[in-house]
mmCIF file of C-alpha atoms in Angstrom:
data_model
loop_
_atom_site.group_PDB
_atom_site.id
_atom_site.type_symbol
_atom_site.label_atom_id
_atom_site.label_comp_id
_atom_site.label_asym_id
_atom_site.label_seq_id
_atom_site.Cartn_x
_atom_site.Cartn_y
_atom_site.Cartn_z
ATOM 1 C CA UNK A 1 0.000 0.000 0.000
ATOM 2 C CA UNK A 2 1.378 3.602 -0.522
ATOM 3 C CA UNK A 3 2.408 5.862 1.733
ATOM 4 C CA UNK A 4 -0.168 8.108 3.092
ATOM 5 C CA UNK A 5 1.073 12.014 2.413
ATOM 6 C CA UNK A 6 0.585 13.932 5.758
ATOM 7 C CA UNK A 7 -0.332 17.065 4.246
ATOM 8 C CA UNK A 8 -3.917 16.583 3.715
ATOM 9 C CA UNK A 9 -4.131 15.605 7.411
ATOM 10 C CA UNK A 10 -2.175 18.382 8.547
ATOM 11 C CA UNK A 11 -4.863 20.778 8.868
ATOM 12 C CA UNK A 12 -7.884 18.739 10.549
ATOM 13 C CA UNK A 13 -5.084 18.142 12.890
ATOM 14 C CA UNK A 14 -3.938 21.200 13.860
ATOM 15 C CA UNK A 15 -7.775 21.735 14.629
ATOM 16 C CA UNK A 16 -8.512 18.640 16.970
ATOM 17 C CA UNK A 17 -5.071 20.100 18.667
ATOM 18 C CA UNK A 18 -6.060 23.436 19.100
ATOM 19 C CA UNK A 19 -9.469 23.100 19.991
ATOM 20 C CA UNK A 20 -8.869 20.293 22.764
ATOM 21 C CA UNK A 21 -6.695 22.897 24.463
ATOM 22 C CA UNK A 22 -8.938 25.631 24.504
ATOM 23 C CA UNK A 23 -11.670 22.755 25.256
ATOM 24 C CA UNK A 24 -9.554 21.745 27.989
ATOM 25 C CA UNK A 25 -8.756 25.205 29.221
ATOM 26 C CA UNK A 26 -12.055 26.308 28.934
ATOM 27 C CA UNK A 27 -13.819 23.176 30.902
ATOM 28 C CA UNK A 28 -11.746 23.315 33.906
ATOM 29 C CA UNK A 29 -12.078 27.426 34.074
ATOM 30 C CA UNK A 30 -13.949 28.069 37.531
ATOM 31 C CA UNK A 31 -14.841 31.846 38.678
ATOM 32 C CA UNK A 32 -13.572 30.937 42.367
ATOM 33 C CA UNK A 33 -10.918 28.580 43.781
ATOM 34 C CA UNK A 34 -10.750 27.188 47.097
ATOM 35 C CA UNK A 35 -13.088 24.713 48.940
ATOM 36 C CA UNK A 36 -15.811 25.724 45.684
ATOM 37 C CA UNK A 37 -17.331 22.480 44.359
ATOM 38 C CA UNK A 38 -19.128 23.484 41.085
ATOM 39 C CA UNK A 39 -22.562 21.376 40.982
ATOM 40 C CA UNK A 40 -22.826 19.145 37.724
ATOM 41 C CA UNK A 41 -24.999 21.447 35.607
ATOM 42 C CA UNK A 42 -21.887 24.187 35.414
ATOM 43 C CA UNK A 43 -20.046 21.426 34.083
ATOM 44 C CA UNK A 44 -22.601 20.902 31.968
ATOM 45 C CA UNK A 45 -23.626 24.435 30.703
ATOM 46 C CA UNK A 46 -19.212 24.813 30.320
ATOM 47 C CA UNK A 47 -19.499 21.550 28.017
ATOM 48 C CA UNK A 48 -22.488 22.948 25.646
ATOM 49 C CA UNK A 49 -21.313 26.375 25.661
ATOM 50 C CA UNK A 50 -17.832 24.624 24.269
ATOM 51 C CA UNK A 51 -19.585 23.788 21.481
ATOM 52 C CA UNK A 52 -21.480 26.559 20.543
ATOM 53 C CA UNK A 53 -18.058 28.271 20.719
ATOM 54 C CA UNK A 54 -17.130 25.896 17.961
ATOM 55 C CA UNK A 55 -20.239 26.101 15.728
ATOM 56 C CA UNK A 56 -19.640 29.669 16.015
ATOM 57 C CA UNK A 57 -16.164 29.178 15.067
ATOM 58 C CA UNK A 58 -16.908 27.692 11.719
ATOM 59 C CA UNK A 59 -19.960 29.685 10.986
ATOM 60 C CA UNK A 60 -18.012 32.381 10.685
ATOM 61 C CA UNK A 61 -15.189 30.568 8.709
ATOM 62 C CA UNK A 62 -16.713 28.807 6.356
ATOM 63 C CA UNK A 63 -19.941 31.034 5.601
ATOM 64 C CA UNK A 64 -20.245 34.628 6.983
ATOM 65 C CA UNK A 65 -16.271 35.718 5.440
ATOM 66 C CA UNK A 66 -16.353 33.816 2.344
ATOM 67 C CA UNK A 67 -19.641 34.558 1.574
ATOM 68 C CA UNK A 68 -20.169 38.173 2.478
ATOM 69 C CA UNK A 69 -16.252 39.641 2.977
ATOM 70 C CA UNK A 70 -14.581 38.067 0.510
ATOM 71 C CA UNK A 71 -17.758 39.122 -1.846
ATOM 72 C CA UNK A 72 -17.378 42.903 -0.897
ATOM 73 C CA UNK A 73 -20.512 42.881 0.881
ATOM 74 C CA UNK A 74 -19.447 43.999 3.842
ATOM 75 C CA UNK A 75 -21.777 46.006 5.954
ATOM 76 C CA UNK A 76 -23.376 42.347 5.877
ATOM 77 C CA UNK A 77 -20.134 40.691 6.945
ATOM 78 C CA UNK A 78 -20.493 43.027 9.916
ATOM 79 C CA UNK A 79 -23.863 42.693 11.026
ATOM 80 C CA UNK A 80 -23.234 38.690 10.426
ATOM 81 C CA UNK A 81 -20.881 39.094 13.141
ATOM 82 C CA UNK A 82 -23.055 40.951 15.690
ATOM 83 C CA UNK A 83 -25.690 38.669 14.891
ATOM 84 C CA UNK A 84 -23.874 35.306 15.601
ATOM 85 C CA UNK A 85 -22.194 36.880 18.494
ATOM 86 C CA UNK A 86 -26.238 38.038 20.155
ATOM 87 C CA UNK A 87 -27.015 34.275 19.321
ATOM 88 C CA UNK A 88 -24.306 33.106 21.086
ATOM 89 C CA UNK A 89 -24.776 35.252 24.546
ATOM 90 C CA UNK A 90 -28.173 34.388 24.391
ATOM 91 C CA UNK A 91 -27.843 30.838 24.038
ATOM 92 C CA UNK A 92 -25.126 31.342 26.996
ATOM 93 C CA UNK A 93 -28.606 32.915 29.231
ATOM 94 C CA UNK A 94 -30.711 30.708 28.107
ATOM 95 C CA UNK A 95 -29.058 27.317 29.241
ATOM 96 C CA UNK A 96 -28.343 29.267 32.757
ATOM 97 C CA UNK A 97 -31.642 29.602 32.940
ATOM 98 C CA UNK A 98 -32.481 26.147 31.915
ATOM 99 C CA UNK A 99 -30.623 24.583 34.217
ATOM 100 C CA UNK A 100 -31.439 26.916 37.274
ATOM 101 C CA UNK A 101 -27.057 27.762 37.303
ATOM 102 C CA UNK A 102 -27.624 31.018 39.468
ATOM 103 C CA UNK A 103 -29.546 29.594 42.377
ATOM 104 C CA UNK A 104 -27.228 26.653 42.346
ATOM 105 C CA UNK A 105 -24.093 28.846 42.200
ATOM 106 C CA UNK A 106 -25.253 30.450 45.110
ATOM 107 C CA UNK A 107 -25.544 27.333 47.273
ATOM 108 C CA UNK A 108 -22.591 26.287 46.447
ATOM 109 C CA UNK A 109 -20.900 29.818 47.367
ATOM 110 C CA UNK A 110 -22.987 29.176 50.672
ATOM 111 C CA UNK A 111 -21.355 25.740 51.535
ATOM 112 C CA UNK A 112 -18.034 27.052 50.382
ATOM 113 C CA UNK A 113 -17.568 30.741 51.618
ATOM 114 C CA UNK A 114 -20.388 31.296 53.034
ATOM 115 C CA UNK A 115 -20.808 34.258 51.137
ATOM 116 C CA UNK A 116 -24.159 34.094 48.796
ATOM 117 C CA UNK A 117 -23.363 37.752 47.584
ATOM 118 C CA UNK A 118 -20.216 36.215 45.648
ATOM 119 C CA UNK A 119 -22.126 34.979 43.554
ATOM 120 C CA UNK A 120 -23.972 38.381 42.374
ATOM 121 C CA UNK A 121 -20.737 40.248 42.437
ATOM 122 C CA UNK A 122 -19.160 38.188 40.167
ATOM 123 C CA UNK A 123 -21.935 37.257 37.561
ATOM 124 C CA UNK A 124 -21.357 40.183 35.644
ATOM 125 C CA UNK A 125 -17.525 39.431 35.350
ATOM 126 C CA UNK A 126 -18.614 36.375 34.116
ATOM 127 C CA UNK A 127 -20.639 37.150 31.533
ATOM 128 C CA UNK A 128 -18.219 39.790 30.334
ATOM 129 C CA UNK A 129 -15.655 36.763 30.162
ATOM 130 C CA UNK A 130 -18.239 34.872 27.846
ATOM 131 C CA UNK A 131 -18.681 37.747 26.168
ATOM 132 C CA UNK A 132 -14.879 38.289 25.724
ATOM 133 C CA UNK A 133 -14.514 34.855 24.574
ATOM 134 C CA UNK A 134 -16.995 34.982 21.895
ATOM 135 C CA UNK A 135 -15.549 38.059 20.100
ATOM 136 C CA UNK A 136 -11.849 36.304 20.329
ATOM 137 C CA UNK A 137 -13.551 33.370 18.686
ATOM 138 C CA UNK A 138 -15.005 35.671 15.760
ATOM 139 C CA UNK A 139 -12.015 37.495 15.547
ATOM 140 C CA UNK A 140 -9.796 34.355 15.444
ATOM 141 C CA UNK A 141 -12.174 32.819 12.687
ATOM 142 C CA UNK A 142 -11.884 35.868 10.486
ATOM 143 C CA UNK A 143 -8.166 36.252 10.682
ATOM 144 C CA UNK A 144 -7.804 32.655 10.218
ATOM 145 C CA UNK A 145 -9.777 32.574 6.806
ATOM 146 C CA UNK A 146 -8.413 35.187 5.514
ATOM 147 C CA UNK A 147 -4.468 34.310 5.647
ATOM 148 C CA UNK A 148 -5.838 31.141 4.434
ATOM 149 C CA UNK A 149 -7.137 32.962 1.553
ATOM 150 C CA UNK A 150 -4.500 34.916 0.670
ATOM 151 C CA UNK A 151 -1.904 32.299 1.028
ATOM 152 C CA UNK A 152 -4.287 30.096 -1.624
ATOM 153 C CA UNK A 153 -4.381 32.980 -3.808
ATOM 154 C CA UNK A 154 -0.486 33.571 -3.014
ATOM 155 C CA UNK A 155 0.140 30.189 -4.309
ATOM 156 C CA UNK A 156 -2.269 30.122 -7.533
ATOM 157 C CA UNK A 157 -0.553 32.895 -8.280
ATOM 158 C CA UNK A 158 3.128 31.664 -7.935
ATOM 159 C CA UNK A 159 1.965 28.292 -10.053
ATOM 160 C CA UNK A 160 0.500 30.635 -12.736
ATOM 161 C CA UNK A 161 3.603 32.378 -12.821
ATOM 162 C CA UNK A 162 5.876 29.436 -12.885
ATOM 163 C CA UNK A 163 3.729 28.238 -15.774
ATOM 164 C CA UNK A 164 3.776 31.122 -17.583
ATOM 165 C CA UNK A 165 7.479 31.684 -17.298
ATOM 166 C CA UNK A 166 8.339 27.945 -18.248
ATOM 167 C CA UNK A 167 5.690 28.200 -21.183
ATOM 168 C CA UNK A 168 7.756 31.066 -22.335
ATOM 169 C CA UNK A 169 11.429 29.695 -21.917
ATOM 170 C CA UNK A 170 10.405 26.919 -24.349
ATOM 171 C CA UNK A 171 9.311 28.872 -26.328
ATOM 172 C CA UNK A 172 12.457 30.819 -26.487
ATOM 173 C CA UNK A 173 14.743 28.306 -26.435
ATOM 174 C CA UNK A 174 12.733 26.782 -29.263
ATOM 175 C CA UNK A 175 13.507 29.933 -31.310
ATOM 176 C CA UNK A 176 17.167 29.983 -30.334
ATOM 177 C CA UNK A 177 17.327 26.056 -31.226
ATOM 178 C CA UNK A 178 16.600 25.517 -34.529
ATOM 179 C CA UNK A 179 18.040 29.363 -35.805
ATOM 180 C CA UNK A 180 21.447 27.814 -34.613
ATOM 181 C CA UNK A 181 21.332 24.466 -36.233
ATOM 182 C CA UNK A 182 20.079 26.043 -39.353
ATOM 183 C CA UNK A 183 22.763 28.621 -39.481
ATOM 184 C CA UNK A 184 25.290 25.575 -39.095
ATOM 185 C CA UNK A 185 24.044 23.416 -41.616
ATOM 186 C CA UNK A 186 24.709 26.079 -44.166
ATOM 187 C CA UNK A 187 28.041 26.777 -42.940
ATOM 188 C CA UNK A 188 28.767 22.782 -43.578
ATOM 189 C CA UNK A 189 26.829 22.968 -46.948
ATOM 190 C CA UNK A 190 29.410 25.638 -48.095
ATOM 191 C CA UNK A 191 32.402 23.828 -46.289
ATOM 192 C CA UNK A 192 31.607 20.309 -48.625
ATOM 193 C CA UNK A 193 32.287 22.122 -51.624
ATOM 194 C CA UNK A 194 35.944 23.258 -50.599
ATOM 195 C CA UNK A 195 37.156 20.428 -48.126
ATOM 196 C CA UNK A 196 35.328 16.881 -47.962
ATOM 197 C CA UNK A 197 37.334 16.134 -44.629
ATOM 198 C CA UNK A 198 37.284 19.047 -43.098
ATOM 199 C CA UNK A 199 33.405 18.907 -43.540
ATOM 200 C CA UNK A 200 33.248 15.368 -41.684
ATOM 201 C CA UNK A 201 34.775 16.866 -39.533
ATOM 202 C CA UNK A 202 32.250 19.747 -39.072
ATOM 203 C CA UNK A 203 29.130 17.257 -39.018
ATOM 204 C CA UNK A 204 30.801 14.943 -36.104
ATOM 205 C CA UNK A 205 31.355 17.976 -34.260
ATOM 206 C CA UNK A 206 27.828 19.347 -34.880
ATOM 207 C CA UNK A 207 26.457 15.772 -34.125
ATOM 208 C CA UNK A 208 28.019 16.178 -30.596
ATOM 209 C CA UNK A 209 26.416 19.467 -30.136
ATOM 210 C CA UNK A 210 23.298 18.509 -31.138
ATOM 211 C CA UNK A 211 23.429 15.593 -28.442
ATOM 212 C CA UNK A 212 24.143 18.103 -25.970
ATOM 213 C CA UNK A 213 21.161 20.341 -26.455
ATOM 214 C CA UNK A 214 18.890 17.422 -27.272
ATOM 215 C CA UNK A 215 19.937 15.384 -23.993
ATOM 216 C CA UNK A 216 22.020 17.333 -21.610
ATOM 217 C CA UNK A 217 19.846 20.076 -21.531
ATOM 218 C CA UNK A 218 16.796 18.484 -20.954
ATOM 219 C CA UNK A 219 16.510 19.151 -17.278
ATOM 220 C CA UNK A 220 16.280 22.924 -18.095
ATOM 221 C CA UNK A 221 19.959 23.733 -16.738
ATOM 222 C CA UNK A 222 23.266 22.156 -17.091
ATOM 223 C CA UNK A 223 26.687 22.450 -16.134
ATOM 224 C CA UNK A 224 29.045 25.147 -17.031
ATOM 225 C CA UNK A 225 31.466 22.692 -17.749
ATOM 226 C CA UNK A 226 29.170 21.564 -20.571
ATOM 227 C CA UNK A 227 28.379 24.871 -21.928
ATOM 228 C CA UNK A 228 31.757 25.681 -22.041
ATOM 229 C CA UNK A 229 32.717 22.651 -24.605
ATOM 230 C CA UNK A 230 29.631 23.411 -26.602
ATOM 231 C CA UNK A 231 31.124 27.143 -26.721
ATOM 232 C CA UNK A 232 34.074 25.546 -27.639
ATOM 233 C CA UNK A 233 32.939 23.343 -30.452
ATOM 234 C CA UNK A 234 30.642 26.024 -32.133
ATOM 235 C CA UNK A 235 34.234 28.771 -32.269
ATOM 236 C CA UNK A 236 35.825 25.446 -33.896
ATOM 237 C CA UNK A 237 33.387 25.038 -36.773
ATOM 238 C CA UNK A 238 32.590 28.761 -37.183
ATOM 239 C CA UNK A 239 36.612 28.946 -37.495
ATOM 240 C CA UNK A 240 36.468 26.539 -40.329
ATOM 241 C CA UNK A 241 35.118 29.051 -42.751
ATOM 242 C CA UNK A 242 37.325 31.811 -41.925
ATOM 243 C CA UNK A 243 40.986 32.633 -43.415
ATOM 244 C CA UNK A 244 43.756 34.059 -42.139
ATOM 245 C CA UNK A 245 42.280 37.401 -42.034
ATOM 246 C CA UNK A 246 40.424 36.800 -39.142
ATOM 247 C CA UNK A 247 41.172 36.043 -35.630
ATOM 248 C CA UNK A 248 39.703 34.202 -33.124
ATOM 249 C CA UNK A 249 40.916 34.055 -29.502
ATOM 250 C CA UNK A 250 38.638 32.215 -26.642
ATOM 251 C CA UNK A 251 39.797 32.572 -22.730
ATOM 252 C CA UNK A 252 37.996 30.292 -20.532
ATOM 253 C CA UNK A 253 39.046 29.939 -16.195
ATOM 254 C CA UNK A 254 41.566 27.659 -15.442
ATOM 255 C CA UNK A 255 40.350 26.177 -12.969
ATOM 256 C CA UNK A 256 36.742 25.769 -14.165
ATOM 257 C CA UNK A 257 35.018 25.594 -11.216
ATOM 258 C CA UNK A 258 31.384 23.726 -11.991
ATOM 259 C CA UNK A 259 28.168 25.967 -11.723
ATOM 260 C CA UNK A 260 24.598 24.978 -12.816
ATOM 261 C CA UNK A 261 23.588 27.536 -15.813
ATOM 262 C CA UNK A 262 20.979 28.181 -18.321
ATOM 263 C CA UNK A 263 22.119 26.000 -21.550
ATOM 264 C CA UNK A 264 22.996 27.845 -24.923
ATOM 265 C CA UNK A 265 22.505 31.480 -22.975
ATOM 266 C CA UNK A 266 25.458 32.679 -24.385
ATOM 267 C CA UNK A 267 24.845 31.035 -27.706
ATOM 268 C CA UNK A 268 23.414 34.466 -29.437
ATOM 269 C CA UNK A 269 26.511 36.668 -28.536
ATOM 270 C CA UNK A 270 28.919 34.622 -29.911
ATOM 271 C CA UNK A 271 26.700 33.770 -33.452
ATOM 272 C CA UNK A 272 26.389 37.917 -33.244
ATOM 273 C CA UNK A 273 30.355 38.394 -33.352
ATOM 274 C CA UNK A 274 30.446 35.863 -35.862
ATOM 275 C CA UNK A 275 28.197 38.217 -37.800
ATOM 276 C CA UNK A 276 28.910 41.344 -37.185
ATOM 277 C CA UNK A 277 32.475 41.054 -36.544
ATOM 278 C CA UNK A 278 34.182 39.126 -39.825
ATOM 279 C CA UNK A 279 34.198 40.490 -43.319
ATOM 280 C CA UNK A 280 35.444 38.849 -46.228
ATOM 281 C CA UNK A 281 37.783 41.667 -47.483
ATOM 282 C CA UNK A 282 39.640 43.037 -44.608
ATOM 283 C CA UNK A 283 41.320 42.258 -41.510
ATOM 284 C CA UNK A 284 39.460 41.787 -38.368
ATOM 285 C CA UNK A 285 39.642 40.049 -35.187
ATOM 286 C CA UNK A 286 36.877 38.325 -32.340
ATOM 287 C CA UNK A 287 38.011 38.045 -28.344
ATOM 288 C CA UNK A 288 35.813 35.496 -26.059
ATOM 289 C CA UNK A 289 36.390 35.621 -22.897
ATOM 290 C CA UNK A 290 34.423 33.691 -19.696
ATOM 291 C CA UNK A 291 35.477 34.166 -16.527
ATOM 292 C CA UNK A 292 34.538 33.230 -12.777
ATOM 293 C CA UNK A 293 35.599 36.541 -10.686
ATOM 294 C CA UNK A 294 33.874 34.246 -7.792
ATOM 295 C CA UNK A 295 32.272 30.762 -7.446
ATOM 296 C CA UNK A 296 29.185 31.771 -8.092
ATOM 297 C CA UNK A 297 29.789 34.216 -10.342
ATOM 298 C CA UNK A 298 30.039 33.729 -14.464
ATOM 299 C CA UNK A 299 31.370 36.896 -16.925
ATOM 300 C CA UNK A 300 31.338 36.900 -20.503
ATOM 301 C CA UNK A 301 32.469 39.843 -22.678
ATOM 302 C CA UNK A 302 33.384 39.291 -25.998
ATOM 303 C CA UNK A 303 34.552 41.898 -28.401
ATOM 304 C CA UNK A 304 34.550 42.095 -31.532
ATOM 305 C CA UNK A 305 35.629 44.319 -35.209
ATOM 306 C CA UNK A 306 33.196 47.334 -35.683
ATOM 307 C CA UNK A 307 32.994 46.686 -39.522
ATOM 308 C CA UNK A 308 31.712 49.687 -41.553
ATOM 309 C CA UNK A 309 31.415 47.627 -44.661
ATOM 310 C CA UNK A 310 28.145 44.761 -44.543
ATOM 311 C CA UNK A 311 29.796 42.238 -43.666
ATOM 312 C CA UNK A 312 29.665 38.471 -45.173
ATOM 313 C CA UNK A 313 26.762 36.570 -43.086
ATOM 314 C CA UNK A 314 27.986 33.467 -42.235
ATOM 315 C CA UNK A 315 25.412 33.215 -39.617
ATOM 316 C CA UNK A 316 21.954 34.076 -41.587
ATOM 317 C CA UNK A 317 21.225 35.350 -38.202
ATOM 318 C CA UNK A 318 17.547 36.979 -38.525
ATOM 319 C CA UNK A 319 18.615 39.098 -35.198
ATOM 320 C CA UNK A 320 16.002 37.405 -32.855
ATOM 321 C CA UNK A 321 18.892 35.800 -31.289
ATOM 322 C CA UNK A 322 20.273 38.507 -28.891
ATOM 323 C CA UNK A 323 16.346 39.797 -28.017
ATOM 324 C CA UNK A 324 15.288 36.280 -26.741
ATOM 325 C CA UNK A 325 18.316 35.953 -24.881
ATOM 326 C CA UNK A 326 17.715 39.386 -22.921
ATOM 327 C CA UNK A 327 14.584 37.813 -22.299
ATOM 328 C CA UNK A 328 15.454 34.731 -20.694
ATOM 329 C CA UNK A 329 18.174 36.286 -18.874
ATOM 330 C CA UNK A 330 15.121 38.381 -17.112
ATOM 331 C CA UNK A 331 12.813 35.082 -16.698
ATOM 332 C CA UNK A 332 15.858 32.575 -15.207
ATOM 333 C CA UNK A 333 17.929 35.324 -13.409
ATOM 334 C CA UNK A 334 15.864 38.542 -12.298
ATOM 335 C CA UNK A 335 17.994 40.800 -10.827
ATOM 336 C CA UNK A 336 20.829 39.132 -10.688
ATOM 337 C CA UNK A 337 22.468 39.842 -14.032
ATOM 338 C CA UNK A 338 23.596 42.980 -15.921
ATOM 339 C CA UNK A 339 24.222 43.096 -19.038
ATOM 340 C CA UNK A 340 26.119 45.653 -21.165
ATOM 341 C CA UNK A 341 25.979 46.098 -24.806
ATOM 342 C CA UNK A 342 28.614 48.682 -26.255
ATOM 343 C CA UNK A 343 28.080 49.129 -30.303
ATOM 344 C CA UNK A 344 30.920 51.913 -30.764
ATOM 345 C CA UNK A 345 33.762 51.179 -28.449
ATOM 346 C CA UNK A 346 36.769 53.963 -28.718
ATOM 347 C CA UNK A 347 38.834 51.114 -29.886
ATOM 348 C CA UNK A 348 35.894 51.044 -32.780
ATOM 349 C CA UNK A 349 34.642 47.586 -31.389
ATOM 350 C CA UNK A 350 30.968 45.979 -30.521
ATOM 351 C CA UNK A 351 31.420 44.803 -26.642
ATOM 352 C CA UNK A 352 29.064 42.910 -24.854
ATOM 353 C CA UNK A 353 29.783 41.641 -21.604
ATOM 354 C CA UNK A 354 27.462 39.693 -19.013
ATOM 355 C CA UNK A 355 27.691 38.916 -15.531
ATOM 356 C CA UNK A 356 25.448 36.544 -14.177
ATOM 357 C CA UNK A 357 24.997 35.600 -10.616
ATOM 358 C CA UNK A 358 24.183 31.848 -11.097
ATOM 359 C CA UNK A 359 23.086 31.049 -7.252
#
């Protein structure tokens, strides 16, 4: 048989707890101490009054704040509460008088104390107290409900978010996905017609990195380790296409200290210096660099040639790229990233650079 979960149980039980105390409490509450024997009908009023206490309870609970405050009517809610708190004093009178409690009282203050006029001193007091006690149980009721309520509506809200937000990221990462594989099958397409090797080469490597975003990032993060070889790989077959002309330096920490991240996050910056930052005709240069300035703490900049010529697309990058990334940054890590984009550097460069707080 399977295991029971305590949750749903947690509740009733916290109310079986709570109201044996104040049961108890309340039950063994006497006006007087001392040689004072209590006949059995106090007991008895003590034990129904108990329980109107209770019905009170969830009368106001389950009916009067649900269905008048939480509706907005409440000028009803109030006079609900005045009501059921009148019912409840007069309920109180009525079983003294029902079972004769103030003549008996005062023979038992007579055997005790021998002081009948106790009794009439202190009968106000007591009804205050039963007063007293029937407001704290309305007031407790209310309170109750409503944290209730807005913790329910706290957490409906939370689960719509967390839909909402993972709804999104797949879509995103859908987007970023297949714009990346396309670009690299037309990189290979153009690499088969000049080198047949070199182009097995490029489709082993792209086989690997298509295992890694169809496998390894299933669980919705991965390791930085892993990002950092697919980083890796996709420089190596970008560089395949390039000549001489252009060059290509990527810095990564020594020692790479492991970090859960957000897979192919920095996938867009690097496919937008691959872009942006090579021409065909003249001389230019891309730096990569990721750092760890901390443990928990991951920096990218990359910088890249300021072209004024168009340059030749190698990527067919349709520029949704570095958008969706901004927005995932803001759905996986609010507030804890910052990202700068520089397009005109004085050194006439393109500089992004990232730093992500990844715990």
């Amino acid at each position: 048989m399977a295991a029971l979960s305590p949750r749903p149980y947690l509740s009733p039980l916290i109310h079986v707890l709570v109201w044996g105390l104040f049961g108890l409490t309340f039950l063994l509450f006497q006006p007087l101490t001392g040689r004072l024997v209590m006949p059995p009908e106090f007991w008895l009023r003590q034990g129904l009054m108990f329980c109107v206490w209770v019905a009170s309870f969830y009368l106001t609970a389950k009916v009067s704040v649900p269905k008048l405050l939480f509706q907005g009517r409440n000028g009803w809610f109030v006079l609900a509460l005045v009501g059921t708190t009148l019912a409840v004093v007069l309920i109180s009178r009525l079983l003294e008088s029902a079972l004769n409690l103030p003549e008996l009282l005062d023979k038992a203050f007579e055997a005790a104390a021998g002081r009948p006029r106790l009794l009439r001193q202190s009968g106000p007091r007591f009804d205050s107290m039963g007063l007293l006690i029937t407001m704290f149980v309305q007031g407790i009721a209310t309170s109750i409900t409503v944290v209730q309520k807005w913790q329910k509506d706290a957490q409906i809200r939370q689960s719509l978010e967390q839909q909402r937000v993972s709804s999104e990221l797949s879509v995103l990462k859908a987007q970023i996905n297949p714009h990346f594989f396309f670009n690299t099958l037309n990189n290979i397409y153009a690499l088969t017609l000049l080198d047949g090797e070199e182009a097995r080469t490029a489709i082993h490597r792209l086989s690997r990195m298509m295992r890694y975003v169809l496998y390894d990032t299933a669980g919705g993060f991965t390791l930085l380790s892993q990002e950092v070889a697919f980083v890796q790989d996709y420089i190596t077959l970008m560089q395949l296409r390039l000549d001489d002309r252009v060059t290509v330096t990527f810095e990564r920490p020594d020692p790479l200290r492991d970090v859960p991240v957000a897979p192919m996050l920095l996938l867009p910056f690097l496919e937008n210096a691959f872009k942006h930052g090579v021409a065909a005709t003249q001389a230019s240069h891309i730096y990569i660099a990721l750092r760890q300035p901390a443990p928990q703490t991951v920096e990218l900049e990359i910088r890249n040639t300021r072209l004024m010529l168009p340059s030749t697309d190698l990527t067919g990058s349709n520029g949704i790229g570095l958008a969706n990334t901004r927005r995932r940054l803001d759905l996986l890590y609010p507030g804890r990233f910052n990202l700068m984009v520089d397009d005109h550097t004085p050194t006439n460069e393109f500089l992004v650079h990232l730093t992500l707080q990844v715990a």
